[in-house]
Coordinates of N, CA and C in Angstrom, one line a residue:
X1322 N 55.9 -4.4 -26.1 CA 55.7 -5.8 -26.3 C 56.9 -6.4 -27.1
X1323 N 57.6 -7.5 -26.8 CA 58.4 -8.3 -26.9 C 58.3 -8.9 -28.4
X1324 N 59.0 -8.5 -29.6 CA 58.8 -8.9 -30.6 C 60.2 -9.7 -31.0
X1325 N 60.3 -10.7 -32.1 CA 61.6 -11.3 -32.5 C 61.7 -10.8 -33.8
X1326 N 62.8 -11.8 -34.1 CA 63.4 -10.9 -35.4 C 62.5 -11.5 -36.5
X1327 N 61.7 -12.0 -36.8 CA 60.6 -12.1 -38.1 C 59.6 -11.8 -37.6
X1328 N 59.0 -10.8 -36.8 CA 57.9 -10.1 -36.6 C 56.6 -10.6 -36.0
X1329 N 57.0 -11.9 -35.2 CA 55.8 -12.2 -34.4 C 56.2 -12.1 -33.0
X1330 N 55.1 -11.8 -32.6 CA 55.2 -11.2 -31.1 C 55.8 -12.3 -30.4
X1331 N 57.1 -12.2 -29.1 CA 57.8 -12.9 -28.8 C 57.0 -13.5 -27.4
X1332 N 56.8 -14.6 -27.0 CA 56.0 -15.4 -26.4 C 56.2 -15.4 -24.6
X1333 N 55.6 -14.8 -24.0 CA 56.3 -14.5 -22.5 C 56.5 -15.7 -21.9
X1334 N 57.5 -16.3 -20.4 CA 57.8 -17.6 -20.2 C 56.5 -18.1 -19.6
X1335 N 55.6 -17.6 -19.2 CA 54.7 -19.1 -19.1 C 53.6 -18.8 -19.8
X1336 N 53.5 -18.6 -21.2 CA 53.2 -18.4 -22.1 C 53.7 -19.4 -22.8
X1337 N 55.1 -19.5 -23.3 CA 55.7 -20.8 -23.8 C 56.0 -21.9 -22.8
X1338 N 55.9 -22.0 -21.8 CA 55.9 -23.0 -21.3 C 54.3 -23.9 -21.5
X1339 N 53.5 -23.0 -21.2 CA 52.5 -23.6 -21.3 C 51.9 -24.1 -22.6
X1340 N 52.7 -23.6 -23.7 CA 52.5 -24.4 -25.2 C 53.5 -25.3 -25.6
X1341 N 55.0 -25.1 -24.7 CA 55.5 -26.6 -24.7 C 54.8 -27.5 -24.0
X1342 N 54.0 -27.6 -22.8 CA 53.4 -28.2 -22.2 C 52.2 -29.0 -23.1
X1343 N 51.2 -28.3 -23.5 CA 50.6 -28.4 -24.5 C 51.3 -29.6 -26.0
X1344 N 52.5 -29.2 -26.0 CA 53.3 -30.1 -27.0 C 53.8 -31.2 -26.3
X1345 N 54.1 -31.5 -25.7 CA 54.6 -32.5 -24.3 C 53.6 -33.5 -24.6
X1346 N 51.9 -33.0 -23.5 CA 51.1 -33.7 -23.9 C 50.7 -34.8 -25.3
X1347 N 51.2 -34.2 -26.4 CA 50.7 -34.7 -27.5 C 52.3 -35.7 -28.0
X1348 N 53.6 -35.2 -27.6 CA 54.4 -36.1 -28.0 C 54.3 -37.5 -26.8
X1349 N 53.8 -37.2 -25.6 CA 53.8 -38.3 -24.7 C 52.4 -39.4 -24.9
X1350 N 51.8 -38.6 -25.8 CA 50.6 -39.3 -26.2 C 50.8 -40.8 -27.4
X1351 N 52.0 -39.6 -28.0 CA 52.2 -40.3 -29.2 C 53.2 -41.3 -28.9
X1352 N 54.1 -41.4 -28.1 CA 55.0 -42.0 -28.3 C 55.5 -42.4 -27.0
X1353 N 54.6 -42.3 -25.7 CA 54.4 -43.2 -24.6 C 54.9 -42.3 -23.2
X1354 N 54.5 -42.7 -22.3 CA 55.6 -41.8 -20.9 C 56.8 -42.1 -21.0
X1355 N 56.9 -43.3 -21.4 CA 58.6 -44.0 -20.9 C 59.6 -43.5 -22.4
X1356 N 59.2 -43.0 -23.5 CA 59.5 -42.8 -24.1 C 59.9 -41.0 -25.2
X1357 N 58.8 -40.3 -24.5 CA 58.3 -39.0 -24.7 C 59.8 -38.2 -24.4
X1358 N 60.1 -37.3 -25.2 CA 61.3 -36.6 -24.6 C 61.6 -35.5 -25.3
X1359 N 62.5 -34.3 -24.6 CA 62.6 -32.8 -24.8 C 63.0 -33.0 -26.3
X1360 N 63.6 -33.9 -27.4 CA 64.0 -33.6 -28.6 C 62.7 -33.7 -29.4
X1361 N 61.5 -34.2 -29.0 CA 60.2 -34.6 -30.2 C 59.6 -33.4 -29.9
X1362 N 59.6 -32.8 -28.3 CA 58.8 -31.5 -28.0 C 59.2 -30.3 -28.7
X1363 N 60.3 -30.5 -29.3 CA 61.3 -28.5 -29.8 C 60.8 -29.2 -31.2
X1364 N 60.8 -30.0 -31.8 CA 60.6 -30.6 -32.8 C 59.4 -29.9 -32.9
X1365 N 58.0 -30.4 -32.5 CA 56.8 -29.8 -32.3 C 56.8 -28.5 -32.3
X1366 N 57.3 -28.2 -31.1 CA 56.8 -26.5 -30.8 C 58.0 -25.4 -31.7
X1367 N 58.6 -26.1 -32.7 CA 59.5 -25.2 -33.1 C 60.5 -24.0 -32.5
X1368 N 61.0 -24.8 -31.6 CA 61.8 -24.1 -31.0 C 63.2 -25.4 -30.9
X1369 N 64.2 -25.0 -29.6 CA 65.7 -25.6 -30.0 C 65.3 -26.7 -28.6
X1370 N 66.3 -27.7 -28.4 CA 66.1 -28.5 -27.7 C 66.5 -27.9 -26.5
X1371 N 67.4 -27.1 -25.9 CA 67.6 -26.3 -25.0 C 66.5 -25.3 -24.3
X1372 N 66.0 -24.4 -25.4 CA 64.5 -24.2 -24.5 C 63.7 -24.8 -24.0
X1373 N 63.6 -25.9 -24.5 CA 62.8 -27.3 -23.6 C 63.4 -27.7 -22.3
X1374 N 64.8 -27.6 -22.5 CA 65.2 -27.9 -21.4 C 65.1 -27.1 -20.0
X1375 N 65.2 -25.5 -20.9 CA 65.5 -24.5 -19.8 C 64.3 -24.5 -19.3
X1376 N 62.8 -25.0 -19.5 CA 61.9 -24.9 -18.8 C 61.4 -26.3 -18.0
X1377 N 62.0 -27.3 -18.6 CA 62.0 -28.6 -18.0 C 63.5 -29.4 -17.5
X1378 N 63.9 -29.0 -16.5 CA 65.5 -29.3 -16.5 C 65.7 -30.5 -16.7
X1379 N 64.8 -31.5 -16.0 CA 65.2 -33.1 -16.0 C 63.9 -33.4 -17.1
X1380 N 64.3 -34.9 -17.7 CA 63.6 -35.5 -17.9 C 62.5 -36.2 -16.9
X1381 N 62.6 -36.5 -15.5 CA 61.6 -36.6 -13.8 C 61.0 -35.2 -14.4
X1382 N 61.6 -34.1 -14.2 CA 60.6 -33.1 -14.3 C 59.1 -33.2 -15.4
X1383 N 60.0 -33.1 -16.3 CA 59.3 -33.2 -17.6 C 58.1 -33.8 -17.5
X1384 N 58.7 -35.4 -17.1 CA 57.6 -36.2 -17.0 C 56.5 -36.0 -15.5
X1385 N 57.1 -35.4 -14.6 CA 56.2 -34.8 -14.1 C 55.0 -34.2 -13.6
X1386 N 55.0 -32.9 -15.1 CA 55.0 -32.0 -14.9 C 53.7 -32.1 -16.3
X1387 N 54.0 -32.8 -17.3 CA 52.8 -33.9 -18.1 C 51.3 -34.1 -17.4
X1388 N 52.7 -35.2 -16.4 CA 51.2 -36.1 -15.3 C 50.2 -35.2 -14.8
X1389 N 50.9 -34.0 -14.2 CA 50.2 -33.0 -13.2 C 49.3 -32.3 -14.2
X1390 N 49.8 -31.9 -15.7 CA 49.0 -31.3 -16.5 C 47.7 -32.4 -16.9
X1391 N 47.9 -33.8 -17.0 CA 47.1 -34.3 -17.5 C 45.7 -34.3 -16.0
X1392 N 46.4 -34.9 -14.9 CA 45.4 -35.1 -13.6 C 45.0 -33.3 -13.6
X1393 N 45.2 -32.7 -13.7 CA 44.3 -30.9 -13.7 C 43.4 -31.2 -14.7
X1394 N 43.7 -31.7 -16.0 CA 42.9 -31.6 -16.6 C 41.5 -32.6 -16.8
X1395 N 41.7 -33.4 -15.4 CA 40.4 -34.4 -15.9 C 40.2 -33.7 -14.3
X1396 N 40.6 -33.5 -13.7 CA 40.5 -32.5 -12.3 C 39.1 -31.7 -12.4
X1397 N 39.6 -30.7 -13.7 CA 38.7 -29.8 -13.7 C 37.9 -30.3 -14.3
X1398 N 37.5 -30.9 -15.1 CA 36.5 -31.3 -16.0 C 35.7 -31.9 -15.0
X1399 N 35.3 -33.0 -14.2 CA 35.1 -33.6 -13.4 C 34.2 -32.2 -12.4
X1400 N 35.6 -31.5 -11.6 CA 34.3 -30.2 -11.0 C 33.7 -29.5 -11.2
X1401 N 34.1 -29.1 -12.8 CA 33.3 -27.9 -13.5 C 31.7 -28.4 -13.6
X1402 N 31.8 -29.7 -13.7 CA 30.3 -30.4 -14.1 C 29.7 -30.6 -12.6
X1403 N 30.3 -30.7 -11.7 CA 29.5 -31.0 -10.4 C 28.6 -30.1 -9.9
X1404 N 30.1 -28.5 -10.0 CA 29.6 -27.5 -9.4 C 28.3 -26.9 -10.5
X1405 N 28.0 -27.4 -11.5 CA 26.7 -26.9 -12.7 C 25.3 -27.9 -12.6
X1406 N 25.5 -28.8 -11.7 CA 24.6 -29.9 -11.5 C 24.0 -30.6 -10.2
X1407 N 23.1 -30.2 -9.4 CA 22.7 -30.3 -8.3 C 22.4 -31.6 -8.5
X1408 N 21.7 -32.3 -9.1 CA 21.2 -33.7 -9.0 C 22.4 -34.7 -9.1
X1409 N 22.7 -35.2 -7.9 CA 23.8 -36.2 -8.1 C 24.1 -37.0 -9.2
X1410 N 22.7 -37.6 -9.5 CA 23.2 -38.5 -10.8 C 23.2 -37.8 -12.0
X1411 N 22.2 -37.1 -12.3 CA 22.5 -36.2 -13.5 C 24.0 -35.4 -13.7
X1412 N 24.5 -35.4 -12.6 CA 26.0 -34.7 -12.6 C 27.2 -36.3 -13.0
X1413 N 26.3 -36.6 -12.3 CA 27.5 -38.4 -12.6 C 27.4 -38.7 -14.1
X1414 N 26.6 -38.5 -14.6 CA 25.6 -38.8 -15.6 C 26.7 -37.7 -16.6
X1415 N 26.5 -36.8 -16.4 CA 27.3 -35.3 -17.4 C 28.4 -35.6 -17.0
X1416 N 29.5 -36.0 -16.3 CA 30.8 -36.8 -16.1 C 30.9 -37.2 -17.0
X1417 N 30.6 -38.5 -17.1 CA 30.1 -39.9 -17.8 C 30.5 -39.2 -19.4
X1418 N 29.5 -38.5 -19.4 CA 29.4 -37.9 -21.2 C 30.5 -36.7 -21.5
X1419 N 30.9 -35.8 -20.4 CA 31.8 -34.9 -20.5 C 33.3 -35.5 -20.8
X1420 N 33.8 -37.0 -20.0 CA 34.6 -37.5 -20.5 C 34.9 -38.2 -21.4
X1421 N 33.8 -38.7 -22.2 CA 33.5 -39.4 -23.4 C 33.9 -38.2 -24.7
X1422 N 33.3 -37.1 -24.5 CA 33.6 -35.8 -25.0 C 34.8 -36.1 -25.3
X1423 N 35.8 -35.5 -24.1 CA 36.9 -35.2 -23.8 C 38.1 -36.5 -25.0
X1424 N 37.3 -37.4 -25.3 CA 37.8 -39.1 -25.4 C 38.3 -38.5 -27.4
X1425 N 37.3 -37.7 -27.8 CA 37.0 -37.2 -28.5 C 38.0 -35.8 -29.4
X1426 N 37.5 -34.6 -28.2 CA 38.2 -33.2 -28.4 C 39.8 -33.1 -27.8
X1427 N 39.7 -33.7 -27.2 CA 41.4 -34.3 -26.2 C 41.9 -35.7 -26.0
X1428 N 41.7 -36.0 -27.1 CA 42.6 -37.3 -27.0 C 43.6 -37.9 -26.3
X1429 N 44.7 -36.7 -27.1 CA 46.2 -37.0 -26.6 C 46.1 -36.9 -24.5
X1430 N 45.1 -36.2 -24.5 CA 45.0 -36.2 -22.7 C 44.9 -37.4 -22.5
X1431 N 43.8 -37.9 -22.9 CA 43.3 -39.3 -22.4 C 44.1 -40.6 -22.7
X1432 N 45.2 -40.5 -23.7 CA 45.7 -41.1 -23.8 C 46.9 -41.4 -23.0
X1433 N 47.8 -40.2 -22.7 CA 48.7 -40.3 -21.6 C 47.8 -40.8 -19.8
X1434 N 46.2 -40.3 -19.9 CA 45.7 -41.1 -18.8 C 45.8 -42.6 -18.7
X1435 N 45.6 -43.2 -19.8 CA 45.0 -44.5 -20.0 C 46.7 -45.4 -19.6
X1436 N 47.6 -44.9 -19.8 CA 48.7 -45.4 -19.9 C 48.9 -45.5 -18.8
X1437 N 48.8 -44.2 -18.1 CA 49.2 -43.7 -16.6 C 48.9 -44.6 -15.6
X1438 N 47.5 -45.0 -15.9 CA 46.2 -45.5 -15.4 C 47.1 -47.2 -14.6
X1439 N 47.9 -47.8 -16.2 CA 48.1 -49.0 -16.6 C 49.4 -49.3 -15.8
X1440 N 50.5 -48.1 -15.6 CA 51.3 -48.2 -15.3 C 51.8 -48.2 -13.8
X1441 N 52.1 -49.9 -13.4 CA 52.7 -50.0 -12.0 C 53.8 -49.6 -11.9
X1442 N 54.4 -48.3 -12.3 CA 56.0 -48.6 -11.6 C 56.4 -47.8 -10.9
X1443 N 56.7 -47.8 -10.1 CA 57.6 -46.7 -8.9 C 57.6 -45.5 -9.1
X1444 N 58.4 -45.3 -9.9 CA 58.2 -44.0 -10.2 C 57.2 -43.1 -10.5
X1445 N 56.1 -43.0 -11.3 CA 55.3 -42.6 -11.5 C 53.6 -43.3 -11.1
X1446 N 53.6 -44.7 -9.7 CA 52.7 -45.0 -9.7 C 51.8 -44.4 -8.7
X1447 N 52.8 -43.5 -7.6 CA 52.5 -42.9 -6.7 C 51.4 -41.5 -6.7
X1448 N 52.3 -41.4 -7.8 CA 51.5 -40.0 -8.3 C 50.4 -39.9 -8.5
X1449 N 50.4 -41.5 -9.4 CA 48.5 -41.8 -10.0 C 47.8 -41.9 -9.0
X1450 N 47.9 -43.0 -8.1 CA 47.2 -43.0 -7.1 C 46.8 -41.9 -6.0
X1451 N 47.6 -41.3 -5.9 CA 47.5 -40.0 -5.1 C 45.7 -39.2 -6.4
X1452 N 46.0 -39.0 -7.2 CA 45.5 -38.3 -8.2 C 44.2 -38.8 -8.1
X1453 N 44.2 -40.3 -8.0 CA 43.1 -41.1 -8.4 C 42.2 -41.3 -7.2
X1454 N 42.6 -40.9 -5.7 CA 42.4 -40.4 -5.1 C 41.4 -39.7 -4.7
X1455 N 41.6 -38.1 -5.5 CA 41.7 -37.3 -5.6 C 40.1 -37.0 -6.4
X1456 N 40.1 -37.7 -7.5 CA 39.1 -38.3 -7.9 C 37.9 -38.6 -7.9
X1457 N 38.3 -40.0 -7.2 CA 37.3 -41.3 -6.1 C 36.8 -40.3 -5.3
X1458 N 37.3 -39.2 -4.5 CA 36.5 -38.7 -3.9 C 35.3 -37.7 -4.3
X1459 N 35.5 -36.9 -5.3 CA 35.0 -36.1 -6.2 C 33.7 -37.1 -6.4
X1460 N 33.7 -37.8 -7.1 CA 32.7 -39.0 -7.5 C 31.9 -40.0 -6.5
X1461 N 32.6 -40.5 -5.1 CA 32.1 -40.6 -4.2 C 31.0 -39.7 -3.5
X1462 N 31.4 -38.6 -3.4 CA 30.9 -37.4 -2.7 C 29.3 -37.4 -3.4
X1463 N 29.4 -37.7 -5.1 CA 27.7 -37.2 -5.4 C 27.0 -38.9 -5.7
X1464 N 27.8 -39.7 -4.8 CA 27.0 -40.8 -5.2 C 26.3 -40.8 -3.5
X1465 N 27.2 -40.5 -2.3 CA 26.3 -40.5 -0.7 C 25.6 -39.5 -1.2
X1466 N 25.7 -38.5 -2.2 CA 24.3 -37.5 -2.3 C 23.2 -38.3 -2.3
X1467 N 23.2 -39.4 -3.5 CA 22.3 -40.0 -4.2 C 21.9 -40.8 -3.3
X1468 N 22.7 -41.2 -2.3 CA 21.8 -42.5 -1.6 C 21.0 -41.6 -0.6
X1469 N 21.4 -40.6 0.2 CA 20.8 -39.8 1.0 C 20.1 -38.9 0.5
X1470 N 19.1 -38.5 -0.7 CA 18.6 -38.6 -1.5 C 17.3 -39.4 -1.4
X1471 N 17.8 -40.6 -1.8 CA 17.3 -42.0 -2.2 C 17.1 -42.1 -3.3
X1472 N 18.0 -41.4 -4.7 CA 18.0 -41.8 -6.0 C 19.0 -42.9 -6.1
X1473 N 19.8 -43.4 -5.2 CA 20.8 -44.6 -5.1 C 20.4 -45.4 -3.9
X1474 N 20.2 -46.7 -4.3 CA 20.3 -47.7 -3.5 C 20.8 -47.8 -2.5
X1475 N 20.8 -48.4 -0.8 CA 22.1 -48.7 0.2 C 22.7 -50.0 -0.7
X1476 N 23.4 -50.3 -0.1 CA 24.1 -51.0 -0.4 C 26.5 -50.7 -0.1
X1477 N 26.1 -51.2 -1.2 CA 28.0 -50.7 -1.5 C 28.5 -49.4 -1.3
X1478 N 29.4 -49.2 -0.5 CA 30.1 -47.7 -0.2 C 30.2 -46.9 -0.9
X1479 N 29.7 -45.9 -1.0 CA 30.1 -44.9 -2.0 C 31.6 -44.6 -3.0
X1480 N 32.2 -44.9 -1.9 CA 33.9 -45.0 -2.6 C 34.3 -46.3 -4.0
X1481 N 33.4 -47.4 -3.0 CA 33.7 -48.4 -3.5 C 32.7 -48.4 -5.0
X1482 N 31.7 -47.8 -5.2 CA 31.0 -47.8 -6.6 C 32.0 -46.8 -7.2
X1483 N 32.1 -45.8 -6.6 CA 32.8 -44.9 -7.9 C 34.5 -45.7 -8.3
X1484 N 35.0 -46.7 -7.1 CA 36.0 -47.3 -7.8 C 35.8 -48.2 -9.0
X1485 N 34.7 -48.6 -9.3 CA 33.6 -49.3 -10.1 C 33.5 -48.3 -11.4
X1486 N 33.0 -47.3 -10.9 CA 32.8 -46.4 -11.9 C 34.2 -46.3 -12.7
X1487 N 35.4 -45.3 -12.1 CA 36.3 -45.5 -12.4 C 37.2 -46.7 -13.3
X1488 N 37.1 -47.6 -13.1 CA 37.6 -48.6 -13.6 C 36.8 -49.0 -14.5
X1489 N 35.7 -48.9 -15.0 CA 34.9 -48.5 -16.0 C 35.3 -47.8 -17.4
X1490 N 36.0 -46.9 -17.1 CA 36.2 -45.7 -17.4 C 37.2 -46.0 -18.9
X1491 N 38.1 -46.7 -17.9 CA 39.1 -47.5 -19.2 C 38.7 -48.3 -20.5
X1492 N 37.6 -49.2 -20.1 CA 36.7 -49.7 -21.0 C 35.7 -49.2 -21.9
X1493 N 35.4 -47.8 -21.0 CA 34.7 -46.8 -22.4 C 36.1 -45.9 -23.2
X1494 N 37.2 -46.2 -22.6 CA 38.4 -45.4 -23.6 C 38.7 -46.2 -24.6
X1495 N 38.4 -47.8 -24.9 CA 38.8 -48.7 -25.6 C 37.8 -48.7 -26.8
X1496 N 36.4 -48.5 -25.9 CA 35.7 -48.7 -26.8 C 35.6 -47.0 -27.8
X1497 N 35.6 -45.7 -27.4 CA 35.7 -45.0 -28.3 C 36.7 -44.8 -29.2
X1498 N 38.2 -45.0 -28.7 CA 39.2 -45.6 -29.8 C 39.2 -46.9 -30.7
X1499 N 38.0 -47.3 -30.9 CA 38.2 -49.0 -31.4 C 38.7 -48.1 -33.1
X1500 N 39.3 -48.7 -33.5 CA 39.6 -47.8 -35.4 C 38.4 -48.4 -36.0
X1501 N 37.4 -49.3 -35.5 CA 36.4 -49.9 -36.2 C 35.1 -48.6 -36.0
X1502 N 35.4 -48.1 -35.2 CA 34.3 -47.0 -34.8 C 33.2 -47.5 -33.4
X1503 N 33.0 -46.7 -33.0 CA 32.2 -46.8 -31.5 C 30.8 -47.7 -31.7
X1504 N 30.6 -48.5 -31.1 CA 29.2 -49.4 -30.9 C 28.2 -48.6 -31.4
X1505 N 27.3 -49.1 -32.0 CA 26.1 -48.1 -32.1 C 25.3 -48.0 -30.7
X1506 N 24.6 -47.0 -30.5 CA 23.9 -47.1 -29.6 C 24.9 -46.9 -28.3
X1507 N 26.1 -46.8 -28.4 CA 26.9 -46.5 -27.3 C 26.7 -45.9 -25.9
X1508 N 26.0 -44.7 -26.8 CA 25.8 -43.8 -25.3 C 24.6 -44.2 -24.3
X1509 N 23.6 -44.8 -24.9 CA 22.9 -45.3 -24.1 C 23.0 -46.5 -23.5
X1510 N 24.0 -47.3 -23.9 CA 24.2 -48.1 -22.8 C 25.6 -48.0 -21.9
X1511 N 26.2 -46.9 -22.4 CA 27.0 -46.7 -21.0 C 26.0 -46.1 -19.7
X1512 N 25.0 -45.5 -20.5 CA 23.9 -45.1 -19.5 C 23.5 -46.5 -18.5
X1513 N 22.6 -46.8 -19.1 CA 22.3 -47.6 -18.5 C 23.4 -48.8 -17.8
X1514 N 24.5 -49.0 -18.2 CA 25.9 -49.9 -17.3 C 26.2 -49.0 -16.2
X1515 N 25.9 -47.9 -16.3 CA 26.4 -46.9 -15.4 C 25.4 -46.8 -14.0
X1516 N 24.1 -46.6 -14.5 CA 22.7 -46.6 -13.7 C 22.9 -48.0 -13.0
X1517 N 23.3 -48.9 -13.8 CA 22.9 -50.6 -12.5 C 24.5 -50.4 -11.3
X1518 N 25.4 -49.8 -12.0 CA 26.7 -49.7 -11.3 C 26.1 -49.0 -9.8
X1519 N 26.0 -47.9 -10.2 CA 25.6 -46.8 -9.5 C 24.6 -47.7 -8.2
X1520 N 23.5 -48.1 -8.6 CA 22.4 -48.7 -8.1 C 21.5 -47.6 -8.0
X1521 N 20.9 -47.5 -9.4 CA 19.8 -46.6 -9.5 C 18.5 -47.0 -9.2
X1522 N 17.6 -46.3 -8.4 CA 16.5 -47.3 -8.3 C 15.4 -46.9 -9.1
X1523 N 14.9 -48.2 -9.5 CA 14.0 -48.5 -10.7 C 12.6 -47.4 -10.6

């Protein structure tokens, strides 16, 4: 085992990569996509600006390579709860609250989302949307459960509610960050804003 010269075990490369990554997320959190860069990450992860580099050559990479960490990470969160929840809405439902969680225990994620979310520009808009995509369909998928079912209403497309839902989403990130503290009673009426979205029937 790989040791350095003050006696802690020396960190294999994606090993450190994935705790610069880890550091990445939290300086792009802090201090924006357009802004975020290999000198605040070696800063963080206590290493030299050059090992940042050597694992992120460009600054495109870098940024990236963030985005892809941040979309995996609402990726999985999203299927881990699907695949644990047979009842479409109760799975939409554990979404709903798993990301609220997440709003919570992973901030700095949600916060490079929120920006992501916001940002039209070329460069990095492509990506979102592809992502968000990626998503919409995840979320679609257990809402035609629900109408074929008949725990959801006909009505509106399945795609087109969870774009609903989604865009929603931003609005409960605003409201768990308020510095004033979260609404009382919060969670039960995202419930219920969620249930008339959805078209739950009565």
């Amino acid at each position: 085992m790989p040791v350095a010269v003050d006696g802690r075990r020396r960190l294999q490369p994606e090993e450190r990569k994935r705790l610069l990554l880890t550091n990445a997320v939290q300086v792009f959190a802090r201090r924006g996509i357009g802004r975020g860069g290999h000198t605040e990450i070696a800063e963080i992860g206590g290493v030299s600006v050059a090992t940042v580099f050597n694992y992120f050559k460009t600054r495109e990479a870098l940024v990236e390579a963030v985005l892809e960490e941040v979309e995996n990470f609402l990726l999985n969160l999203a299927e881990s709860v699907y695949a644990e929840e047979d009842n479409p809405l109760e799975a939409i439902r554990s979404h709903v609250k798993a990301f609220m969680n997440a709003c919570e225990e992973n901030p700095d994620y949600i916060k490079v989302w929120l920006e992501w979310s916001a940002s039209v520009r070329d460069e990095i808009w492509p990506q979102y949307l592809e992502f968000q995509n990626k998503l919409l369909e995840l979320i679609a998928k257990q809402i035609d459960k629900g109408i074929k079912k008949g725990i959801l209403e006909q009505g509106l497309a399945p795609k087109e509610r969870a774009r609903w839902a989604l865009g929603n989403a931003q609005m409960l990130v605003s409201m768990v960050f308020d510095p004033n503290g979260k609404p009382r009673g919060m969670e039960k009426m995202v419930e219920r804003g969620f249930d008339h979205m959805l078209g739950v029937k009565a």
